[in-house]
Short mmCIF file of C-alpha atoms and ligand atoms in Angstrom, two decimals:
data_model
loop_
_atom_site.label_atom_id
_atom_site.label_comp_id
_atom_site.label_asym_id
_atom_site.label_seq_id
_atom_site.Cartn_x
_atom_site.Cartn_y
_atom_site.Cartn_z
CA PHE A 252 -0.03 0.02 0.01
CA GLY A 253 3.04 2.28 0.13
CA HIS A 254 3.23 2.71 3.94
CA ASP A 255 6.45 2.51 5.77
CA VAL A 256 6.53 -0.69 7.97
CA VAL A 257 8.81 -1.95 10.63
CA CYS A 258 8.32 -5.49 11.89
CA ILE A 259 9.35 -6.13 15.45
CA ASP A 260 9.86 -9.47 17.11
CA LYS A 261 11.68 -10.75 20.16
CA ASP A 262 13.03 -13.69 18.40
CA GLN A 263 16.50 -12.66 17.22
CA SER A 264 16.98 -15.51 14.85
CA LYS A 265 13.64 -14.86 13.18
CA ILE A 266 14.71 -11.31 12.62
CA ASP A 267 18.13 -12.41 11.35
CA ARG A 268 16.56 -14.85 8.80
CA LEU A 269 14.26 -12.05 7.69
CA HIS A 270 17.29 -9.77 7.04
CA ASP A 271 18.59 -12.60 4.98
CA GLY A 272 15.36 -12.96 3.10
CA VAL A 273 14.29 -16.27 4.72
CA MET A 274 10.49 -16.34 5.57
CA PRO A 275 9.70 -17.81 8.98
CA ILE A 276 6.56 -19.57 7.51
CA TYR A 277 5.54 -20.96 4.03
CA GLU A 278 3.04 -18.69 2.51
CA PRO A 279 2.81 -18.38 -1.28
CA GLY A 280 4.14 -15.17 -2.73
CA LEU A 281 5.35 -13.84 0.68
CA ASP A 282 9.14 -13.95 -0.04
CA SER A 283 8.73 -11.85 -3.23
CA LEU A 284 6.37 -9.34 -1.50
CA VAL A 285 8.95 -9.02 1.36
CA GLU A 286 11.88 -8.74 -0.91
CA ASN A 287 10.30 -6.11 -3.13
CA ASN A 288 9.29 -3.95 -0.12
CA VAL A 289 12.73 -4.29 1.58
CA ARG A 290 14.32 -3.16 -1.54
CA ALA A 291 11.96 -0.21 -1.95
CA GLY A 292 13.04 0.82 1.62
CA ARG A 293 9.47 0.55 3.02
CA LEU A 294 10.00 -2.49 5.06
CA SER A 295 12.60 -3.35 7.84
CA PHE A 296 12.93 -5.71 10.97
CA THR A 297 14.21 -5.20 14.32
CA THR A 298 14.15 -6.67 17.77
CA ASP A 299 14.17 -3.29 19.35
CA LEU A 300 10.72 -2.22 20.17
CA ALA A 301 11.39 1.36 21.17
CA GLU A 302 13.28 1.91 17.97
CA GLY A 303 10.62 0.21 15.88
CA ILE A 304 7.74 2.16 17.18
CA ALA A 305 9.52 5.50 17.27
CA GLY A 306 7.51 7.96 15.18
CA ALA A 307 4.91 5.35 14.03
CA GLY A 308 1.28 6.62 13.76
CA ALA A 309 -0.11 3.13 14.08
CA ILE A 310 1.24 0.23 16.08
CA PHE A 311 -0.19 -3.17 15.30
CA ILE A 312 -0.21 -5.83 18.13
CA ALA A 313 -0.02 -9.09 16.11
CA VAL A 314 1.20 -11.50 18.74
CA GLY A 315 -0.20 -14.98 19.19
CA THR A 316 -3.25 -15.81 21.35
CA PRO A 317 -3.02 -19.71 21.82
CA SER A 318 -5.45 -21.62 23.68
CA ARG A 319 -4.67 -21.51 27.41
CA ARG A 320 -3.62 -24.98 28.74
CA GLY A 321 -6.41 -26.74 30.68
CA ASP A 322 -9.33 -24.31 30.09
CA GLY A 323 -9.41 -23.36 26.53
CA HIS A 324 -9.52 -19.59 27.18
CA ALA A 325 -7.40 -17.39 24.79
CA ASP A 326 -4.06 -16.94 26.58
CA LEU A 327 -3.64 -12.99 26.52
CA SER A 328 -0.21 -12.96 28.28
CA PHE A 329 1.60 -12.01 25.07
CA VAL A 330 -0.84 -9.26 24.25
CA HIS A 331 -0.63 -7.74 27.74
CA ALA A 332 3.20 -7.92 27.86
CA VAL A 333 3.47 -6.14 24.43
CA ALA A 334 0.95 -3.46 25.50
CA ARG A 335 3.12 -2.88 28.71
CA GLU A 336 6.25 -2.38 26.54
CA ILE A 337 4.56 -0.20 24.11
CA GLY A 338 3.40 2.09 26.88
CA GLN A 339 6.95 2.18 28.46
CA SER A 340 8.50 2.79 24.99
CA LEU A 341 6.19 5.32 23.31
CA SER A 342 7.85 8.54 21.99
CA ASN A 343 4.71 10.11 20.32
CA ASP A 344 1.09 10.01 20.08
CA ALA A 345 -0.12 6.83 18.47
CA VAL A 346 -3.13 4.50 17.66
CA VAL A 347 -2.51 1.00 19.00
CA VAL A 348 -4.29 -1.48 16.85
CA THR A 349 -5.11 -5.11 17.96
CA LYS A 350 -4.75 -7.47 15.12
CA SER A 351 -4.32 -10.58 17.25
CA THR A 352 -7.61 -12.65 17.70
CA VAL A 353 -8.77 -11.50 21.23
CA PRO A 354 -11.85 -12.06 23.21
CA VAL A 355 -14.22 -9.16 23.79
CA GLY A 356 -13.10 -6.63 26.24
CA THR A 357 -9.42 -7.14 25.58
CA GLY A 358 -9.20 -3.69 24.04
CA ASP A 359 -10.38 -2.20 27.26
CA GLU A 360 -7.58 -4.10 29.14
CA VAL A 361 -5.00 -2.91 26.68
CA GLU A 362 -6.25 0.62 27.22
CA ARG A 363 -6.02 0.26 30.95
CA ILE A 364 -2.32 -1.19 30.66
CA LEU A 365 -1.29 1.62 28.47
CA ALA A 366 -2.76 4.14 30.78
CA GLU A 367 -1.07 2.42 33.77
CA SER A 368 2.33 2.70 31.90
CA GLY A 369 2.15 6.45 32.58
CA THR A 370 2.89 7.45 29.11
CA PRO A 371 2.43 11.20 28.56
CA HIS A 372 1.28 10.44 24.90
CA ARG A 373 -2.15 10.27 23.62
CA VAL A 374 -3.15 6.75 22.66
CA ALA A 375 -6.30 5.32 21.20
CA VAL A 376 -6.87 1.68 21.08
CA VAL A 377 -8.43 0.17 18.06
CA SER A 378 -9.59 -3.46 17.20
CA ASN A 379 -8.96 -4.33 13.58
CA PRO A 380 -9.39 -8.27 13.34
CA GLU A 381 -7.78 -10.01 10.32
CA PHE A 382 -9.67 -12.40 8.10
CA LEU A 383 -6.80 -13.83 6.20
CA ARG A 384 -6.69 -17.60 5.24
CA GLU A 385 -3.41 -19.30 5.38
CA GLY A 386 -2.27 -20.06 1.93
CA ALA A 387 -4.30 -17.28 0.51
CA ALA A 388 -3.15 -14.59 2.95
CA ILE A 389 -1.74 -12.05 0.53
CA LYS A 390 -4.73 -12.06 -1.76
CA ASP A 391 -7.20 -11.88 1.22
CA PHE A 392 -5.28 -8.86 2.57
CA LYS A 393 -5.16 -7.07 -0.83
CA ILE A 394 -8.71 -7.89 -1.95
CA PRO A 395 -10.68 -8.36 1.29
CA ASP A 396 -14.50 -8.87 1.50
CA ARG A 397 -14.43 -6.16 4.18
CA VAL A 398 -12.37 -4.38 6.81
CA VAL A 399 -13.57 -3.95 10.24
CA VAL A 400 -12.38 -1.32 12.47
CA GLY A 401 -13.66 -1.08 16.11
CA THR A 402 -13.08 2.21 17.94
CA ASP A 403 -14.94 5.17 19.38
CA SER A 404 -12.09 7.67 18.65
CA GLU A 405 -12.63 9.97 15.76
CA ARG A 406 -8.80 10.37 15.43
CA ALA A 407 -8.21 6.61 15.32
CA ARG A 408 -10.98 6.40 12.74
CA GLU A 409 -9.28 8.84 10.45
CA LEU A 410 -6.02 7.15 10.73
CA MET A 411 -7.44 3.69 9.97
CA ARG A 412 -9.39 5.25 7.03
CA GLU A 413 -6.04 6.59 5.75
CA LEU A 414 -4.18 3.38 6.20
CA TYR A 415 -6.77 1.48 4.29
CA ARG A 416 -7.27 4.08 1.71
CA PRO A 417 -5.70 2.13 -1.16
CA LEU A 418 -8.69 -0.41 -0.88
CA PHE A 419 -11.28 2.30 -1.66
CA LEU A 420 -10.21 1.73 -5.36
CA ASN A 421 -11.90 -1.71 -5.13
CA GLU A 422 -14.81 -0.18 -3.04
CA THR A 423 -13.90 -2.52 -0.14
CA PRO A 424 -16.59 -1.93 2.66
CA ILE A 425 -14.90 -0.56 5.75
CA LEU A 426 -17.11 -1.19 8.75
CA PHE A 427 -16.70 1.00 11.79
CA THR A 428 -18.07 -0.40 14.91
CA SER A 429 -17.55 -0.18 18.73
CA ARG A 430 -14.42 -2.00 19.77
CA ARG A 431 -16.21 -4.82 21.52
CA THR A 432 -18.46 -5.42 18.43
CA SER A 433 -15.34 -5.68 16.39
CA GLU A 434 -13.76 -8.11 18.65
CA LEU A 435 -16.89 -10.33 18.54
CA ILE A 436 -17.18 -10.07 14.84
CA LYS A 437 -13.91 -11.96 14.46
CA TYR A 438 -14.96 -14.86 16.66
CA ALA A 439 -18.57 -14.82 15.18
CA ALA A 440 -17.10 -15.15 11.69
CA ASN A 441 -14.67 -18.01 12.40
CA ALA A 442 -17.53 -19.82 14.34
CA PHE A 443 -20.00 -19.49 11.65
CA LEU A 444 -17.61 -20.84 9.04
CA ALA A 445 -16.74 -23.76 11.42
CA VAL A 446 -20.50 -24.38 11.70
CA LYS A 447 -20.91 -24.47 7.91
CA ILE A 448 -18.11 -26.82 7.54
CA THR A 449 -19.32 -29.23 10.32
CA PHE A 450 -22.80 -29.17 8.92
CA ILE A 451 -21.64 -30.27 5.43
CA ASN A 452 -19.37 -32.87 7.19
CA GLU A 453 -22.31 -34.43 8.75
CA MET A 454 -24.34 -34.39 5.55
CA ALA A 455 -21.38 -36.23 3.99
CA ASP A 456 -21.88 -39.06 6.51
CA LEU A 457 -25.55 -38.94 5.81
CA CYS A 458 -24.84 -39.01 1.99
CA GLU A 459 -22.72 -42.16 2.59
CA ALA A 460 -25.47 -43.75 4.59
CA VAL A 461 -28.28 -43.19 2.17
CA GLY A 462 -26.40 -43.30 -1.13
CA ALA A 463 -26.26 -39.70 -2.08
CA ASN A 464 -23.40 -37.52 -3.26
CA VAL A 465 -22.29 -34.76 -0.84
CA GLN A 466 -20.59 -32.69 -3.53
CA GLU A 467 -23.98 -32.42 -5.34
CA VAL A 468 -25.61 -31.59 -2.19
CA SER A 469 -23.05 -28.87 -1.47
CA ARG A 470 -23.72 -27.39 -4.94
CA GLY A 471 -27.45 -27.78 -4.65
CA ILE A 472 -27.68 -25.83 -1.59
CA GLY A 473 -24.70 -23.53 -2.16
CA LEU A 474 -26.38 -22.09 -5.32
CA ASP A 475 -28.93 -20.67 -2.97
CA GLY A 476 -27.53 -17.04 -2.49
CA ARG A 477 -28.71 -17.19 1.08
CA ILE A 478 -26.56 -20.14 1.87
CA GLY A 479 -23.47 -19.47 -0.52
CA ARG A 480 -21.20 -22.03 -2.14
CA LYS A 481 -18.14 -21.33 -0.10
CA PHE A 482 -16.96 -23.42 2.85
CA LEU A 483 -19.21 -26.31 1.87
CA ASN A 484 -16.39 -28.74 1.16
CA ALA A 485 -16.66 -31.90 3.29
CA GLY A 486 -13.53 -33.36 4.81
CA PRO A 487 -11.88 -34.99 7.88
CA GLY A 488 -12.64 -32.11 10.10
CA TYR A 489 -11.42 -28.57 10.30
CA GLY A 490 -7.97 -27.90 11.68
CA GLY A 491 -5.43 -25.22 11.73
CA SER A 492 -4.26 -22.45 14.15
CA CYS A 493 -7.70 -20.56 14.10
CA PHE A 494 -10.92 -22.56 13.99
CA PRO A 495 -10.30 -25.01 16.78
CA LYS A 496 -8.78 -22.40 19.16
CA ASP A 497 -11.41 -19.69 18.20
CA THR A 498 -14.53 -21.88 18.57
CA LEU A 499 -13.39 -23.05 21.87
CA ALA A 500 -12.50 -19.57 23.07
CA LEU A 501 -15.93 -18.31 22.01
CA THR A 502 -17.78 -21.07 23.94
CA LYS A 503 -15.80 -20.13 26.96
CA THR A 504 -16.36 -16.29 26.50
CA ALA A 505 -20.12 -16.93 26.09
CA ASN A 506 -20.30 -19.19 29.16
CA GLU A 507 -19.19 -16.46 31.54
CA PRO A 508 -22.12 -14.11 31.03
CA ASN A 509 -24.25 -17.31 30.98
CA SER A 510 -25.18 -16.76 27.25
CA PRO A 511 -24.02 -20.18 25.87
CA VAL A 512 -23.53 -20.58 22.12
CA ARG A 513 -24.84 -24.18 22.11
CA ILE A 514 -24.52 -24.70 18.25
CA VAL A 515 -20.69 -23.77 18.61
CA ASP A 516 -20.45 -26.06 21.63
CA THR A 517 -21.80 -28.91 19.49
CA VAL A 518 -19.54 -28.08 16.52
CA VAL A 519 -16.33 -28.21 18.71
CA GLU A 520 -17.47 -31.65 20.02
CA VAL A 521 -18.49 -33.02 16.55
CA ASN A 522 -15.36 -31.75 14.92
CA ALA A 523 -13.01 -33.55 17.47
CA ALA A 524 -14.96 -36.84 17.28
CA ARG A 525 -14.80 -36.64 13.47
CA LYS A 526 -11.09 -36.38 13.39
CA LYS A 527 -10.79 -39.33 15.62
CA ALA A 528 -13.25 -41.38 13.69
CA MET A 529 -11.45 -40.99 10.31
CA ALA A 530 -8.90 -43.66 11.16
CA GLU A 531 -11.74 -46.04 11.77
CA LYS A 532 -13.13 -45.30 8.49
CA VAL A 533 -9.89 -46.25 6.75
CA ILE A 534 -9.53 -49.39 8.81
CA LYS A 535 -13.08 -50.49 7.94
CA ALA A 536 -12.50 -49.72 4.25
CA MET A 537 -9.50 -52.00 4.49
CA GLY A 538 -11.49 -55.01 5.94
CA GLY A 539 -11.36 -54.15 9.45
CA ASP A 540 -7.71 -54.90 10.09
CA VAL A 541 -4.53 -52.90 9.11
CA GLU A 542 -2.10 -54.94 10.98
CA GLY A 543 1.13 -55.40 8.81
CA LYS A 544 -0.41 -53.18 6.01
CA THR A 545 1.22 -50.22 4.41
CA ILE A 546 -0.79 -47.02 4.02
CA GLY A 547 0.35 -44.27 1.67
CA VAL A 548 -0.90 -40.84 3.04
CA LEU A 549 -0.99 -37.96 0.85
CA GLY A 550 -1.03 -34.60 2.78
CA LEU A 551 -0.36 -33.87 6.38
CA ALA A 552 -0.81 -30.25 6.63
CA PHE A 553 -4.10 -28.83 8.05
CA LYS A 554 -4.88 -27.61 4.39
CA GLN A 555 -3.19 -27.09 1.28
CA ASN A 556 -0.62 -24.26 0.54
CA THR A 557 0.81 -24.22 3.95
CA ASP A 558 3.46 -26.03 6.14
CA ASP A 559 1.23 -25.47 9.31
CA MET A 560 0.45 -28.63 11.13
CA ARG A 561 -1.49 -27.00 14.05
CA ASP A 562 -4.58 -29.22 14.67
CA ALA A 563 -4.32 -30.95 11.51
CA PRO A 564 -6.47 -34.01 11.13
CA SER A 565 -3.50 -35.83 10.18
CA LEU A 566 -2.27 -35.64 13.86
CA ASP A 567 -5.29 -37.76 14.77
CA ILE A 568 -5.55 -40.02 11.86
CA VAL A 569 -1.86 -41.09 11.27
CA PRO A 570 -1.01 -42.13 14.82
CA ALA A 571 -4.33 -44.10 15.12
CA LEU A 572 -3.42 -45.99 11.89
CA MET A 573 0.12 -46.80 13.22
CA GLU A 574 -1.33 -47.91 16.69
CA ALA A 575 -3.58 -50.20 14.72
CA GLY A 576 -0.42 -51.77 13.23
CA ALA A 577 -0.20 -50.19 9.95
CA THR A 578 2.98 -48.74 8.44
CA VAL A 579 2.48 -45.26 7.24
CA ARG A 580 4.44 -43.75 4.44
CA ALA A 581 3.49 -40.16 3.89
CA TYR A 582 4.23 -37.29 1.57
CA ASP A 583 3.41 -33.66 1.80
CA PRO A 584 4.73 -30.85 -0.48
CA GLU A 585 5.66 -28.49 2.45
CA ALA A 586 4.74 -29.91 5.90
CA MET A 587 6.98 -33.03 6.30
CA HIS A 588 9.50 -31.10 8.34
CA GLU A 589 6.88 -29.80 10.64
CA ALA A 590 5.23 -33.15 10.94
CA SER A 591 8.35 -34.90 11.78
CA LYS A 592 8.62 -32.72 14.94
CA LEU A 593 5.13 -33.90 16.12
CA MET A 594 4.84 -37.41 15.02
CA SER A 595 7.41 -40.25 15.00
CA GLY A 596 7.49 -43.51 13.17
CA ILE A 597 6.36 -42.25 9.78
CA GLU A 598 8.18 -43.17 6.65
CA TYR A 599 8.56 -39.92 4.55
CA ALA A 600 8.45 -40.19 0.74
CA ASP A 601 9.96 -37.87 -1.91
CA SER A 602 6.82 -37.76 -3.93
CA ALA A 603 3.14 -38.76 -3.93
CA TYR A 604 3.88 -41.77 -6.13
CA GLU A 605 6.78 -42.77 -3.90
CA ALA A 606 4.30 -42.73 -0.99
CA ILE A 607 1.84 -45.09 -2.57
CA LYS A 608 4.34 -47.46 -4.12
CA GLY A 609 3.17 -50.97 -3.24
CA ALA A 610 0.86 -49.61 -0.54
CA ASP A 611 -2.29 -51.54 0.34
CA ALA A 612 -4.20 -48.24 0.51
CA MET A 613 -3.91 -44.63 -0.28
CA VAL A 614 -5.37 -42.00 1.87
CA ILE A 615 -5.72 -38.29 0.70
CA ILE A 616 -5.89 -36.06 3.80
CA THR A 617 -4.89 -32.74 2.52
CA GLU A 618 -6.22 -31.36 -0.81
CA TRP A 619 -3.07 -30.13 -2.31
CA ASP A 620 -3.70 -29.32 -6.11
CA GLN A 621 -0.98 -31.70 -7.18
CA PHE A 622 -3.01 -34.60 -5.67
CA ARG A 623 -5.88 -33.69 -7.74
CA ALA A 624 -3.80 -34.03 -10.83
CA LEU A 625 -2.39 -37.45 -10.05
CA ASP A 626 -2.00 -39.71 -13.14
CA LEU A 627 -4.49 -42.39 -12.02
CA ASP A 628 -3.24 -44.95 -14.43
CA ARG A 629 0.08 -44.76 -12.77
CA VAL A 630 -1.53 -44.85 -9.32
CA LYS A 631 -3.60 -47.79 -10.34
CA ARG A 632 -0.36 -49.66 -11.30
CA HIS A 633 0.78 -49.46 -7.70
CA ARG A 634 -2.36 -51.73 -6.90
CA ALA A 635 -3.34 -49.79 -3.80
CA ALA A 636 -6.90 -49.64 -2.44
CA PHE A 637 -8.40 -46.10 -2.29
CA GLY A 638 -9.73 -43.85 0.36
CA PHE A 639 -10.76 -40.36 -0.76
CA PHE A 640 -11.90 -38.04 2.04
CA ARG A 641 -12.33 -35.14 -0.18
CA ASP A 642 -12.84 -36.39 -3.64
CA ARG A 643 -15.91 -38.23 -3.78
CA ARG A 644 -16.54 -37.52 -7.49
CA PRO A 645 -18.10 -40.59 -8.77
CA GLU A 646 -15.89 -40.50 -12.07
CA LEU A 647 -12.84 -40.57 -10.10
CA TYR A 648 -13.91 -43.53 -8.06
CA GLY A 649 -14.94 -45.14 -11.26
CA ARG A 650 -11.65 -44.92 -12.65
CA LEU A 651 -9.80 -45.95 -9.69
CA VAL A 652 -11.73 -48.97 -8.24
C1 LIG B 153 -9.45 -19.12 8.91
C2 LIG B 153 -10.54 -18.22 8.30
O1 LIG B 153 -10.98 -18.78 6.91
C3 LIG B 153 -9.89 -16.86 8.09
O2 LIG B 153 -10.91 -16.02 7.59
C4 LIG B 153 -9.31 -16.29 9.37
O3 LIG B 153 -8.78 -15.10 9.24
C5 LIG B 153 -8.42 -17.20 9.86
O4 LIG B 153 -9.04 -18.54 10.04
C6 LIG B 153 -7.88 -16.76 11.21
O5 LIG B 153 -8.70 -16.65 12.22
O6 LIG B 153 -6.67 -16.38 11.31
P1 LIG B 153 -7.41 -20.67 8.00
O7 LIG B 153 -7.38 -21.20 9.47
O8 LIG B 153 -6.08 -20.15 7.38
O9 LIG B 153 -8.44 -19.40 8.01
O10 LIG B 153 -7.97 -21.70 6.94
P2 LIG B 153 -9.30 -22.18 6.26
O11 LIG B 153 -9.23 -21.95 4.79
O12 LIG B 153 -10.53 -21.26 6.98
O13 LIG B 153 -9.55 -23.52 6.54
C7 LIG B 153 -9.68 -23.98 8.09
C8 LIG B 153 -10.01 -25.46 8.07
O14 LIG B 153 -11.25 -25.72 7.60
C9 LIG B 153 -8.96 -26.36 7.23
O15 LIG B 153 -8.74 -27.58 8.09
C10 LIG B 153 -9.79 -26.67 6.11
O16 LIG B 153 -9.42 -27.71 5.28
C11 LIG B 153 -11.14 -26.80 6.62
N1 LIG B 153 -12.11 -26.51 5.55
C12 LIG B 153 -12.37 -25.32 4.94
C13 LIG B 153 -13.06 -27.54 5.19
O17 LIG B 153 -13.03 -28.75 5.66
N2 LIG B 153 -14.01 -27.41 4.33
C14 LIG B 153 -14.24 -26.13 3.68
O18 LIG B 153 -15.12 -25.97 2.81
C15 LIG B 153 -13.30 -25.04 4.07
#
């Protein structure tokens, strides 16, 4: 957008690698975006917070808010710590913007912490949730469906309007709300999408039970504009760094004022059970016993175009198959390194075809595009049985079985 941006992190090695042009995560297009902006002199990296925020009009808090161990509440310790540090280091008036996904009322808390720091500078605290999908984050940022800004401060509103001004070209709606409303919009959006996925997952089971086709059901209902076609792909259960954590945190937030969100409670439960049940499905498809069998697993990341393994369905499915006595040979285009830190005993292959060579079954867990384009005649020559979680297209089955 042409703004000058300084990225600040406590992790020296991350900053060092960024200086060397090495991205800390795999995200398509990120390396060239970073490189171009560094070269243009707009983007820099530092571990020095005071130096990084000096002169900044807007300071974005984008630290993690993982599930707190034991109770599922969002862990706000990083948000609070960084707010404290900002308060102690400010050298000019600024708007502090919370990008991290935080429960309702966190902005009030950040405001209190900043006030307590005794800073003489004027600070307004804004909520500006992100709606980016991993793997499509750059596009989602540049062409968003909407931007949500929660603040009561006119000064902050003006600054945020100015920051997102480049989006006016595409006529992106910018929704100004109160801070609490904005914080809740983020959780409500993720929870709604999780509900949608879980709904179609249960429909998929029903389709299997009654001999219907879930992809056609998705299309049949999704073409109704009130329902919408997106997020109606059935799968082995949603995973990732957001939906599992945010749905759980929303149920916790809702229980406190005794205003439970029962539909989300159920979704959390159904999704967890689904991931566990997937291994059973494979075992059943293989005649009820996988002892001594080899299973080729394609895809380990929680979704395509990422190396992120957080809450990936593979973390439930693969260990359960190995516990049942199977040998698992897996291939993922990006996530094998991450997966090897979390699961042991998997044989890793260099390609999809290597993973299924001589295997008794092939299981596609993550819908990487390259798996859609597998040469099915070549696959067939490997004499594997087939379990498709995502591709239930009859023509594909027809060619394989
Ligand atoms: C999600 C939201 O889509 C973003 O809008 C939000 O900003 C982000 O969380 C966040 O809170 O930071 P993300 O977790 O990157 O983004 O990935 P999604 O594309 O939403 O997929 C989440 C999970 O749902 C994956 O396991 C995916 O395979 C699954 N999914 C998605 C389905 O099973 N079916 C679908 O139709 C869509």
